[in-house]
Amino acid sequence: MKIAMIGTGYVGLVSGVCFSDFGHDVVCVDKNPDKIAMLERGEVPIYEPGLDALIEKNVEAGRLTFSTDLSAAVDGAEAVFIAVGTPTRRGDGHADLSYVMAAAEEIAQALTGYAVVVTKSTVPVGTNRQVKRTIAKANPSAEFDVASNPEFLREGAAIEDFMKPDRVIVGVQNDRAADLMSEIYRPLYLREFPIITTDLESAEMIKYAANAFLATKITFINEIAALCERVGADIKQVSKGMGLDGRIGNKFLHAGPGYGGSCFPKDTKALARIGQDHAVPMQITETVIKVNDETRRRMIEKITDMMDGHLAGKTVAVLGVTFKPNTDDMREAPSLTVIPALIGAGARVRVVDPQGRREGEELLPGVHWVEDAYKAAQNADALVILTEWNEFRALDLKRLAKKMATPALADLRNIYSAQDAKRAGFSAYVSIGRTDFRAEA
Ligand SMILES: NC(=O)c1ccc[n+]([C@@H]2O[C@H](COP(=O)([O-])OP(=O)(O)OC[C@H]3O[C@@H](n4cnc5c(N)ncnc54)[C@H](O)[C@@H]3O)[C@@H](O)[C@H]2O)c1
């Protein structure tokens, strides 16, 4: 099957590459010529484990190409996927659909025979119908159907998620489009992964409902963590005790510095706006957004309190700036709130991240990038763990404490314990939802 993938970002690139690995002929299109030039040179513009090898394999097999020419890619394609960004629209929190609609207009002009235009981007309910109207208006003779196929992959585990999904959601209006979508996902269908066919509106809603639910779960445990700190409970034990309940499950119950990333912040905001537009306020989601903002602010207070309120002239070493490990994505990362606040209070900030520097250099002006945690800790007054990369999970705490001017550790991912820190010679240890440790002065 011939597929055009419009938008070659985190979702479009992974989806296009995986479809080519299923055996389809895929052209990945992007309007950013630098991205396409990199891909044509065999370089991968994003960090996603395993993606480079899968690209190489499918390019060599002649099933995967990259282009800036949308018309040529769409000409003769049986399926055209829209995987462009839907960021928060400035000012009102709605999903910005301008990229989706611009792509739809371009696709309309390029359609030659029957094709299904599939929206993979996360879009509000009603968008697929809007895409259909836009194409029909721009090219009244175009023969096409639309389908909604939201994506659930997680950055950092994107290939695994795409190849072994919990489910695939396909929203359609007729059997012709449903059959074509089944053909595309045939390898998954044969391996009995659940493929759920719905109407367009339900497919669109499933994506927002799923993301808002996950954001709620994280936020819930973060709020419980704040209470644990006050009452002397330990959030790790609480999460474990809760998560063993089969009705609750243990995923997304790790307390931390608040959710970030390319999806939860914008999708919760968009869902809240959709609710307001339809006079059904999403009160839970609206509260989640508020509590998450407070959680992030609480992180700044925690670090400040650990340093007795004195940040001016002090050196803070920050481990991890990407919004989670195994990605270079910095969108809405907690580091983007925490680090500027530290700098604003007069601290000098050193930063280590295995993949974050390329994006982070522009987003975090004024920080000093170093190669590893031990260099960062040299004469530092505080060490802050913001992202739980594997290389920060087995640090030699004793060695770190020795190097620091003031051995104080803010472990905002609960990797270590107060006991570990105390034993290693730290004079202060703060974490999330557990009792802090502070050596007597
Ligand atoms: N990133 C994730 O983990 C994730 C997961 C599930 C769903 N989604 C959704 O998928 C969509 C894409 O997200 P992303 O993170 O891949 O975005 P991204 O910003 O990484 O990529 C979007 C790409 O589309 C390109 N583009 C925009 N308009 C174009 C056009 N007219 N023609 C060709 N290319 C065009 C941009 O240049 C960019 O490279 C969003 O709706 C997002 O909510 C993302």
Short mmCIF file of C-alpha atoms and ligand atoms in Angstrom, two decimals:
data_model
loop_
_atom_site.label_atom_id
_atom_site.label_comp_id
_atom_site.label_asym_id
_atom_site.label_seq_id
_atom_site.Cartn_x
_atom_site.Cartn_y
_atom_site.Cartn_z
CA MET A 1 0.00 0.00 0.00
CA LYS A 2 1.21 3.49 -0.82
CA ILE A 3 1.13 5.88 2.15
CA ALA A 4 1.95 9.57 2.47
CA MET A 5 2.75 10.77 5.99
CA ILE A 6 2.36 14.54 6.31
CA GLY A 7 4.45 15.84 9.20
CA THR A 8 7.70 14.10 10.13
CA GLY A 9 7.93 14.92 13.84
CA TYR A 10 7.90 12.57 16.83
CA VAL A 11 4.64 10.93 15.74
CA GLY A 12 4.81 11.20 11.94
CA LEU A 13 8.37 9.90 11.69
CA VAL A 14 7.82 6.94 14.01
CA SER A 15 4.47 6.07 12.39
CA GLY A 16 5.84 6.39 8.85
CA VAL A 17 8.90 4.29 9.64
CA CYS A 18 6.82 1.60 11.38
CA PHE A 19 4.30 1.48 8.48
CA SER A 20 7.21 0.98 6.09
CA ASP A 21 8.42 -1.82 8.35
CA PHE A 22 4.95 -3.41 7.97
CA GLY A 23 5.81 -3.57 4.25
CA HIS A 24 4.00 -0.46 2.97
CA ASP A 25 5.58 2.11 0.67
CA VAL A 26 5.85 5.29 2.72
CA VAL A 27 6.86 8.83 1.87
CA CYS A 28 7.40 10.98 4.96
CA VAL A 29 6.76 14.62 4.11
CA ASP A 30 7.75 17.67 6.09
CA LYS A 31 7.75 21.33 5.21
CA ASN A 32 10.91 21.80 7.23
CA PRO A 33 13.66 21.27 4.61
CA ASP A 34 16.37 20.86 7.28
CA LYS A 35 14.57 17.85 8.77
CA ILE A 36 14.16 16.20 5.37
CA ALA A 37 17.78 16.94 4.40
CA MET A 38 18.98 15.32 7.65
CA LEU A 39 16.84 12.23 7.04
CA GLU A 40 18.10 11.98 3.47
CA ARG A 41 21.66 12.06 4.81
CA GLY A 42 20.77 9.19 7.13
CA GLU A 43 20.61 11.37 10.24
CA VAL A 44 17.64 11.30 12.64
CA PRO A 45 16.37 14.73 13.70
CA ILE A 46 14.98 13.46 17.03
CA TYR A 47 16.27 11.11 19.69
CA GLU A 48 14.12 8.01 19.90
CA PRO A 49 15.75 4.68 20.85
CA GLY A 50 15.94 2.22 17.93
CA LEU A 51 14.61 4.63 15.32
CA ASP A 52 17.91 5.07 13.46
CA ALA A 53 18.29 1.33 12.78
CA LEU A 54 14.66 0.95 11.66
CA ILE A 55 15.00 3.91 9.28
CA GLU A 56 18.17 2.50 7.80
CA LYS A 57 16.62 -0.93 7.30
CA ASN A 58 13.52 0.38 5.51
CA VAL A 59 15.34 2.97 3.41
CA GLU A 60 17.66 0.20 2.23
CA ALA A 61 14.66 -1.99 1.41
CA GLY A 62 13.35 0.86 -0.77
CA ARG A 63 10.10 1.24 1.16
CA LEU A 64 10.82 4.51 2.93
CA THR A 65 11.63 7.92 1.44
CA PHE A 66 11.59 11.51 2.66
CA SER A 67 10.41 14.58 0.81
CA THR A 68 9.33 18.20 1.10
CA ASP A 69 7.06 17.71 -1.92
CA LEU A 70 3.59 17.02 -0.52
CA SER A 71 1.90 16.90 -3.96
CA ALA A 72 4.20 14.22 -5.31
CA ALA A 73 3.81 12.13 -2.14
CA VAL A 74 0.00 12.38 -2.15
CA ASP A 75 -0.30 11.67 -5.89
CA GLY A 76 -1.36 8.02 -6.09
CA ALA A 77 -1.28 7.43 -2.31
CA GLU A 78 -4.09 5.24 -0.99
CA ALA A 79 -3.80 6.70 2.50
CA VAL A 80 -2.64 10.18 3.47
CA PHE A 81 -1.90 10.63 7.16
CA ILE A 82 -1.92 14.05 8.80
CA ALA A 83 0.58 14.01 11.69
CA VAL A 84 1.32 17.71 12.07
CA GLY A 85 1.44 19.54 15.40
CA THR A 86 -1.66 20.72 17.28
CA PRO A 87 -0.09 22.97 19.93
CA THR A 88 -2.02 25.15 22.33
CA ARG A 89 -3.42 28.16 20.53
CA ARG A 90 -2.04 31.37 21.97
CA GLY A 91 -4.34 33.13 24.36
CA ASP A 92 -7.27 30.74 24.73
CA GLY A 93 -6.01 27.19 25.42
CA HIS A 94 -7.75 25.68 22.38
CA ALA A 95 -5.86 23.24 20.14
CA ASP A 96 -4.38 25.23 17.26
CA LEU A 97 -5.74 23.51 14.16
CA SER A 98 -4.10 25.81 11.64
CA TYR A 99 -1.42 23.24 10.70
CA VAL A 100 -4.01 20.48 10.27
CA MET A 101 -6.25 22.64 8.09
CA ALA A 102 -3.33 23.95 6.03
CA ALA A 103 -2.27 20.35 5.41
CA ALA A 104 -5.86 19.41 4.45
CA GLU A 105 -5.95 22.24 1.88
CA GLU A 106 -2.66 21.12 0.37
CA ILE A 107 -3.75 17.48 0.31
CA ALA A 108 -7.02 18.47 -1.44
CA GLN A 109 -5.10 19.99 -4.33
CA ALA A 110 -2.84 16.95 -4.63
CA LEU A 111 -5.38 14.09 -4.50
CA THR A 112 -5.53 12.21 -7.80
CA GLY A 113 -7.48 8.99 -7.12
CA TYR A 114 -9.49 7.65 -4.15
CA ALA A 115 -7.66 7.99 -0.86
CA VAL A 116 -8.44 7.95 2.83
CA VAL A 117 -7.23 11.07 4.61
CA VAL A 118 -6.36 9.94 8.12
CA THR A 119 -5.85 12.34 11.00
CA LYS A 120 -3.24 11.04 13.43
CA SER A 121 -2.70 14.37 15.14
CA THR A 122 -4.61 14.83 18.40
CA VAL A 123 -7.61 16.95 17.43
CA PRO A 124 -10.82 18.13 19.11
CA VAL A 125 -14.12 16.43 18.42
CA GLY A 126 -15.48 17.58 15.08
CA THR A 127 -12.09 18.18 13.44
CA ASN A 128 -12.25 15.18 11.09
CA ARG A 129 -15.58 16.45 9.75
CA GLN A 130 -13.96 19.87 9.35
CA VAL A 131 -11.06 18.26 7.44
CA LYS A 132 -13.62 16.58 5.18
CA ARG A 133 -15.42 19.87 4.50
CA THR A 134 -12.13 21.67 3.86
CA ILE A 135 -10.97 19.11 1.29
CA ALA A 136 -14.36 18.92 -0.42
CA LYS A 137 -14.50 22.70 -0.70
CA ALA A 138 -10.94 23.06 -2.01
CA ASN A 139 -11.34 20.23 -4.51
CA PRO A 140 -15.01 19.36 -5.16
CA SER A 141 -14.11 16.49 -7.49
CA ALA A 142 -11.77 14.76 -5.02
CA GLU A 143 -12.74 11.18 -4.24
CA PHE A 144 -11.88 10.50 -0.60
CA ASP A 145 -12.99 9.49 2.88
CA VAL A 146 -11.67 10.69 6.21
CA ALA A 147 -10.61 8.58 9.18
CA SER A 148 -9.53 9.41 12.72
CA ASN A 149 -6.60 7.36 13.96
CA PRO A 150 -5.26 8.97 17.15
CA GLU A 151 -1.80 7.93 18.26
CA PHE A 152 -0.95 6.69 21.75
CA LEU A 153 2.80 6.10 21.50
CA ARG A 154 5.05 7.25 24.31
CA GLU A 155 8.24 9.07 23.41
CA GLY A 156 11.20 6.99 24.52
CA ALA A 157 9.31 3.74 23.85
CA ALA A 158 7.63 4.85 20.63
CA ILE A 159 8.59 1.96 18.36
CA GLU A 160 7.58 -0.68 20.86
CA ASP A 161 4.29 1.15 21.47
CA PHE A 162 3.58 1.43 17.76
CA MET A 163 4.47 -2.18 16.99
CA LYS A 164 2.80 -3.65 20.08
CA PRO A 165 -0.01 -1.25 20.90
CA ASP A 166 -2.53 -1.74 23.71
CA ARG A 167 -5.09 -0.89 21.02
CA VAL A 168 -5.49 0.89 17.72
CA ILE A 169 -8.44 3.26 17.42
CA VAL A 170 -9.92 3.85 13.98
CA GLY A 171 -12.85 6.24 13.56
CA VAL A 172 -14.58 6.00 10.17
CA GLN A 173 -17.80 6.82 8.38
CA ASN A 174 -18.07 3.82 6.05
CA ASP A 175 -16.81 0.32 5.29
CA ARG A 176 -14.57 1.39 2.44
CA ALA A 177 -12.42 3.49 4.76
CA ALA A 178 -12.60 0.83 7.49
CA ASP A 179 -11.35 -1.85 5.06
CA LEU A 180 -8.45 0.29 3.93
CA MET A 181 -7.47 1.03 7.52
CA SER A 182 -7.60 -2.71 8.35
CA GLU A 183 -5.28 -3.36 5.44
CA ILE A 184 -2.79 -0.79 6.73
CA TYR A 185 -2.81 -2.30 10.23
CA ARG A 186 -3.01 -5.89 8.95
CA PRO A 187 0.26 -7.03 10.62
CA LEU A 188 -1.13 -5.95 14.00
CA TYR A 189 -4.54 -7.42 13.25
CA LEU A 190 -2.94 -10.78 12.46
CA ARG A 191 -1.15 -10.71 15.81
CA GLU A 192 -4.47 -10.03 17.53
CA PHE A 193 -3.78 -6.57 18.89
CA PRO A 194 -7.17 -4.97 19.55
CA ILE A 195 -8.24 -2.73 16.68
CA ILE A 196 -11.33 -0.79 17.67
CA THR A 197 -13.49 0.74 14.96
CA THR A 198 -15.64 3.67 16.05
CA ASP A 199 -17.35 6.72 14.62
CA LEU A 200 -15.21 9.81 14.06
CA GLU A 201 -16.34 11.66 17.19
CA SER A 202 -15.69 8.74 19.55
CA ALA A 203 -12.19 8.21 18.16
CA GLU A 204 -11.37 11.89 18.67
CA MET A 205 -12.82 11.80 22.19
CA ILE A 206 -10.96 8.61 23.20
CA LYS A 207 -7.60 10.33 22.74
CA TYR A 208 -8.44 13.35 24.91
CA ALA A 209 -10.21 11.24 27.53
CA ALA A 210 -7.23 8.86 27.77
CA ASN A 211 -4.66 11.64 28.12
CA ALA A 212 -6.74 13.62 30.60
CA PHE A 213 -7.24 10.46 32.67
CA LEU A 214 -3.51 9.73 32.77
CA ALA A 215 -2.74 13.35 33.66
CA THR A 216 -5.34 13.06 36.44
CA LYS A 217 -3.73 9.91 37.81
CA ILE A 218 -0.29 11.56 37.97
CA THR A 219 -1.70 14.70 39.49
CA PHE A 220 -3.70 12.76 42.04
CA ILE A 221 -0.61 10.97 43.31
CA ASN A 222 1.33 14.25 43.35
CA GLU A 223 -1.34 15.79 45.53
CA ILE A 224 -1.37 12.78 47.84
CA ALA A 225 2.44 13.11 47.99
CA ALA A 226 2.15 16.68 49.25
CA LEU A 227 -0.13 15.45 52.02
CA CYS A 228 2.22 12.54 52.82
CA GLU A 229 4.98 15.06 53.52
CA ARG A 230 2.80 16.78 56.12
CA VAL A 231 1.47 13.69 57.86
CA GLY A 232 4.67 11.63 57.84
CA ALA A 233 3.56 8.98 55.32
CA ASP A 234 5.83 7.67 52.54
CA ILE A 235 4.42 8.10 49.02
CA LYS A 236 6.42 5.17 47.66
CA GLN A 237 4.74 2.82 50.11
CA VAL A 238 1.38 4.48 49.52
CA SER A 239 1.70 4.14 45.70
CA LYS A 240 2.68 0.53 46.02
CA GLY A 241 -0.18 -0.23 48.35
CA MET A 242 -2.64 1.53 46.05
CA GLY A 243 -1.24 0.18 42.79
CA LEU A 244 -1.57 -3.46 43.80
CA ASP A 245 -5.33 -2.97 43.68
CA GLY A 246 -6.21 -4.34 40.26
CA ARG A 247 -8.87 -1.66 39.83
CA ILE A 248 -6.23 1.06 40.23
CA GLY A 249 -3.07 -0.43 38.68
CA ASN A 250 0.51 0.59 39.42
CA LYS A 251 1.21 2.70 36.31
CA PHE A 252 1.31 6.50 36.53
CA LEU A 253 1.45 6.42 40.30
CA HIS A 254 5.01 7.75 40.65
CA ALA A 255 5.04 11.08 42.40
CA GLY A 256 7.29 13.67 40.78
CA PRO A 257 7.66 17.32 39.78
CA GLY A 258 4.40 17.46 37.79
CA TYR A 259 3.58 16.26 34.29
CA GLY A 260 5.05 17.98 31.24
CA GLY A 261 5.82 16.98 27.68
CA SER A 262 4.30 17.50 24.29
CA CYS A 263 0.87 16.05 25.08
CA PHE A 264 -0.59 16.21 28.60
CA PRO A 265 -0.30 19.97 29.14
CA LYS A 266 -1.83 20.93 25.80
CA ASP A 267 -4.38 18.11 25.67
CA THR A 268 -5.76 18.80 29.16
CA LYS A 269 -6.08 22.49 28.26
CA ALA A 270 -7.78 21.66 24.96
CA LEU A 271 -10.23 19.26 26.66
CA ALA A 272 -11.10 21.94 29.21
CA ARG A 273 -11.87 24.33 26.34
CA ILE A 274 -13.94 21.73 24.46
CA GLY A 275 -15.99 21.24 27.64
CA GLN A 276 -16.51 24.97 28.08
CA ASP A 277 -17.56 25.34 24.44
CA HIS A 278 -20.22 22.69 24.92
CA ALA A 279 -21.37 23.97 28.33
CA VAL A 280 -20.14 20.79 30.02
CA PRO A 281 -17.20 22.07 32.06
CA MET A 282 -14.51 19.46 32.55
CA GLN A 283 -14.17 20.29 36.23
CA ILE A 284 -11.81 17.44 37.07
CA THR A 285 -9.48 18.27 34.18
CA GLU A 286 -9.58 21.98 35.02
CA THR A 287 -8.54 21.17 38.58
CA VAL A 288 -5.80 18.84 37.36
CA ILE A 289 -4.30 21.69 35.31
CA LYS A 290 -4.34 23.95 38.38
CA VAL A 291 -2.87 21.34 40.74
CA ASN A 292 -0.13 20.50 38.23
CA ASP A 293 0.88 24.17 38.03
CA GLU A 294 1.01 24.27 41.82
CA THR A 295 3.07 21.07 41.91
CA ARG A 296 5.68 22.67 39.69
CA ARG A 297 5.81 25.76 41.85
CA ARG A 298 6.17 23.55 44.92
CA MET A 299 9.38 22.13 43.40
CA ILE A 300 10.95 25.58 43.35
CA GLU A 301 9.97 26.10 46.99
CA LYS A 302 11.44 22.73 47.94
CA ILE A 303 14.82 23.57 46.44
CA THR A 304 14.75 27.07 47.91
CA ASP A 305 13.88 25.75 51.39
CA MET A 306 16.61 23.11 51.16
CA MET A 307 19.07 25.96 50.53
CA ASP A 308 17.62 27.99 53.43
CA GLY A 309 16.30 30.57 51.00
CA HIS A 310 19.80 31.60 49.89
CA LEU A 311 20.23 31.04 46.18
CA ALA A 312 22.05 34.22 45.23
CA GLY A 313 25.62 33.42 44.23
CA LYS A 314 25.12 29.68 44.90
CA THR A 315 25.78 26.94 42.36
CA VAL A 316 23.02 24.45 41.63
CA ALA A 317 23.71 21.31 39.58
CA VAL A 318 20.66 20.02 37.73
CA LEU A 319 20.55 16.44 36.47
CA GLY A 320 18.13 16.02 33.58
CA VAL A 321 16.22 18.66 31.64
CA THR A 322 14.11 16.67 29.15
CA PHE A 323 10.50 16.13 30.22
CA LYS A 324 11.21 12.43 30.74
CA PRO A 325 14.09 10.01 30.08
CA ASN A 326 14.90 8.51 26.66
CA THR A 327 13.76 11.49 24.65
CA ASP A 328 15.27 14.82 23.64
CA ASP A 329 11.84 16.46 23.83
CA MET A 330 11.85 19.56 26.02
CA ARG A 331 8.28 20.69 25.44
CA GLU A 332 6.72 21.80 28.75
CA ALA A 333 9.49 20.06 30.70
CA PRO A 334 9.53 20.87 34.45
CA SER A 335 13.10 22.11 33.92
CA LEU A 336 11.71 25.04 31.93
CA THR A 337 9.92 26.30 35.06
CA VAL A 338 12.43 25.28 37.70
CA ILE A 339 15.73 26.40 36.13
CA PRO A 340 14.68 29.96 35.18
CA ALA A 341 13.32 30.38 38.73
CA LEU A 342 16.68 29.32 40.19
CA ILE A 343 18.54 31.69 37.88
CA GLY A 344 16.03 34.43 38.70
CA ALA A 345 16.86 33.99 42.38
CA GLY A 346 20.55 34.53 41.60
CA ALA A 347 21.82 30.95 41.37
CA ARG A 348 24.40 29.75 38.88
CA VAL A 349 23.03 26.63 37.22
CA ARG A 350 25.00 23.73 35.78
CA VAL A 351 23.12 21.22 33.70
CA VAL A 352 23.69 17.61 32.59
CA ASP A 353 21.41 15.74 30.21
CA PRO A 354 22.29 12.84 27.88
CA GLN A 355 20.09 14.16 25.05
CA GLY A 356 18.67 17.51 26.10
CA ARG A 357 21.44 19.86 25.04
CA ARG A 358 20.50 20.27 21.37
CA GLU A 359 17.05 21.63 22.27
CA GLY A 360 17.94 22.91 25.69
CA GLU A 361 20.69 25.33 24.72
CA GLU A 362 18.17 27.71 23.22
CA LEU A 363 15.45 27.15 25.81
CA LEU A 364 17.65 27.52 28.87
CA PRO A 365 19.85 30.57 28.35
CA GLY A 366 22.41 31.25 31.04
CA VAL A 367 23.03 27.67 32.16
CA HIS A 368 26.40 25.99 31.97
CA TRP A 369 26.35 22.55 30.29
CA VAL A 370 28.65 19.86 31.63
CA GLU A 371 29.20 16.23 30.62
CA ASP A 372 28.40 14.31 33.75
CA ALA A 373 26.95 14.47 37.23
CA TYR A 374 30.35 14.46 38.93
CA LYS A 375 31.59 17.48 36.98
CA ALA A 376 28.30 19.22 37.74
CA ALA A 377 28.67 18.53 41.46
CA GLN A 378 32.17 20.04 41.76
CA ASN A 379 31.90 22.75 44.47
CA ALA A 380 28.13 22.95 43.97
CA ASP A 381 25.79 23.99 46.76
CA ALA A 382 22.88 21.79 45.69
CA LEU A 383 22.20 18.87 43.39
CA VAL A 384 18.73 18.57 41.84
CA ILE A 385 17.51 15.45 40.03
CA LEU A 386 14.81 16.52 37.59
CA THR A 387 14.71 13.67 35.03
CA GLU A 388 15.23 10.02 35.92
CA TRP A 389 17.65 9.05 33.13
CA ASN A 390 19.22 5.65 33.79
CA GLU A 391 22.65 7.21 34.26
CA PHE A 392 21.29 9.14 37.26
CA ARG A 393 19.83 6.03 38.85
CA ALA A 394 23.09 4.52 40.08
CA LEU A 395 25.19 7.51 41.04
CA ASP A 396 28.06 7.19 43.50
CA LEU A 397 26.44 9.43 46.12
CA LYS A 398 29.52 9.38 48.36
CA ARG A 399 31.71 10.67 45.54
CA LEU A 400 29.16 13.36 44.71
CA ALA A 401 28.79 14.52 48.30
CA LYS A 402 32.59 14.80 48.66
CA LYS A 403 32.82 17.05 45.61
CA MET A 404 30.14 19.47 46.71
CA ALA A 405 30.61 22.69 48.68
CA THR A 406 27.32 21.97 50.46
CA PRO A 407 26.15 18.38 49.97
CA ALA A 408 22.41 18.90 49.56
CA LEU A 409 20.28 16.74 47.25
CA ALA A 410 16.79 17.48 45.92
CA ASP A 411 15.69 14.17 44.43
CA LEU A 412 12.51 15.18 42.61
CA ARG A 413 12.07 11.68 41.10
CA ASN A 414 12.41 9.71 44.34
CA ILE A 415 15.29 7.63 43.00
CA TYR A 416 17.21 7.55 46.27
CA SER A 417 16.21 7.68 49.94
CA ALA A 418 17.01 9.84 52.93
CA GLN A 419 18.97 6.90 54.32
CA ASP A 420 21.09 6.59 51.12
CA ALA A 421 21.82 10.31 51.21
CA LYS A 422 22.66 10.35 54.92
CA ARG A 423 24.99 7.39 54.57
CA ALA A 424 26.77 9.03 51.64
CA GLY A 425 27.48 12.16 53.66
CA PHE A 426 24.79 14.52 52.38
CA SER A 427 23.73 17.14 54.88
CA ALA A 428 20.26 17.55 53.36
CA TYR A 429 17.95 15.41 51.24
CA VAL A 430 14.52 16.37 49.98
CA SER A 431 12.25 14.26 47.79
CA ILE A 432 8.56 14.01 46.94
CA GLY A 433 6.02 12.73 49.43
CA ARG A 434 8.53 11.54 51.99
CA THR A 435 10.15 12.94 55.10
CA ASP A 436 13.10 15.17 54.32
CA PHE A 437 16.43 14.67 55.98
CA ARG A 438 18.56 17.45 57.34
CA ALA A 439 21.73 17.06 59.41
CA GLU A 440 21.74 19.02 62.66
CA ALA A 441 23.74 22.20 62.22
N1 LIG B 1 4.77 13.52 20.65
C1 LIG B 1 4.01 12.56 21.16
O1 LIG B 1 4.44 11.80 22.02
C2 LIG B 1 2.60 12.36 20.68
C3 LIG B 1 1.90 11.21 21.04
C4 LIG B 1 0.61 11.02 20.58
C5 LIG B 1 0.02 12.00 19.78
N2 LIG B 1 0.70 13.12 19.44
C6 LIG B 1 0.06 14.10 18.57
O2 LIG B 1 0.62 13.98 17.26
C7 LIG B 1 0.68 15.26 16.62
C8 LIG B 1 2.10 15.54 16.18
O3 LIG B 1 2.91 15.64 17.32
P1 LIG B 1 4.51 15.64 17.23
O4 LIG B 1 5.01 15.59 18.62
O5 LIG B 1 4.93 14.61 16.26
O6 LIG B 1 4.74 17.10 16.59
P2 LIG B 1 6.10 17.71 15.99
O7 LIG B 1 6.02 19.16 16.23
O8 LIG B 1 7.26 16.92 16.49
O9 LIG B 1 5.98 17.42 14.42
C9 LIG B 1 5.09 18.03 13.57
C10 LIG B 1 5.78 18.17 12.20
O10 LIG B 1 4.81 18.56 11.22
C11 LIG B 1 5.45 19.41 10.28
N3 LIG B 1 4.42 20.12 9.52
C12 LIG B 1 3.55 21.05 9.96
N4 LIG B 1 2.73 21.43 8.95
C13 LIG B 1 3.09 20.73 7.86
C14 LIG B 1 2.62 20.67 6.51
N5 LIG B 1 1.61 21.41 6.10
N6 LIG B 1 3.22 19.83 5.67
C15 LIG B 1 4.26 19.06 6.07
N7 LIG B 1 4.74 19.07 7.33
C16 LIG B 1 4.17 19.88 8.21
C17 LIG B 1 6.35 20.27 11.14
O11 LIG B 1 7.38 20.85 10.38
C18 LIG B 1 6.86 19.23 12.16
O12 LIG B 1 8.07 18.63 11.72
C19 LIG B 1 0.13 16.25 17.65
O13 LIG B 1 -1.25 16.45 17.40
C20 LIG B 1 0.31 15.54 18.95
O14 LIG B 1 -0.62 15.94 19.93
C21 LIG B 1 1.98 13.32 19.87
#
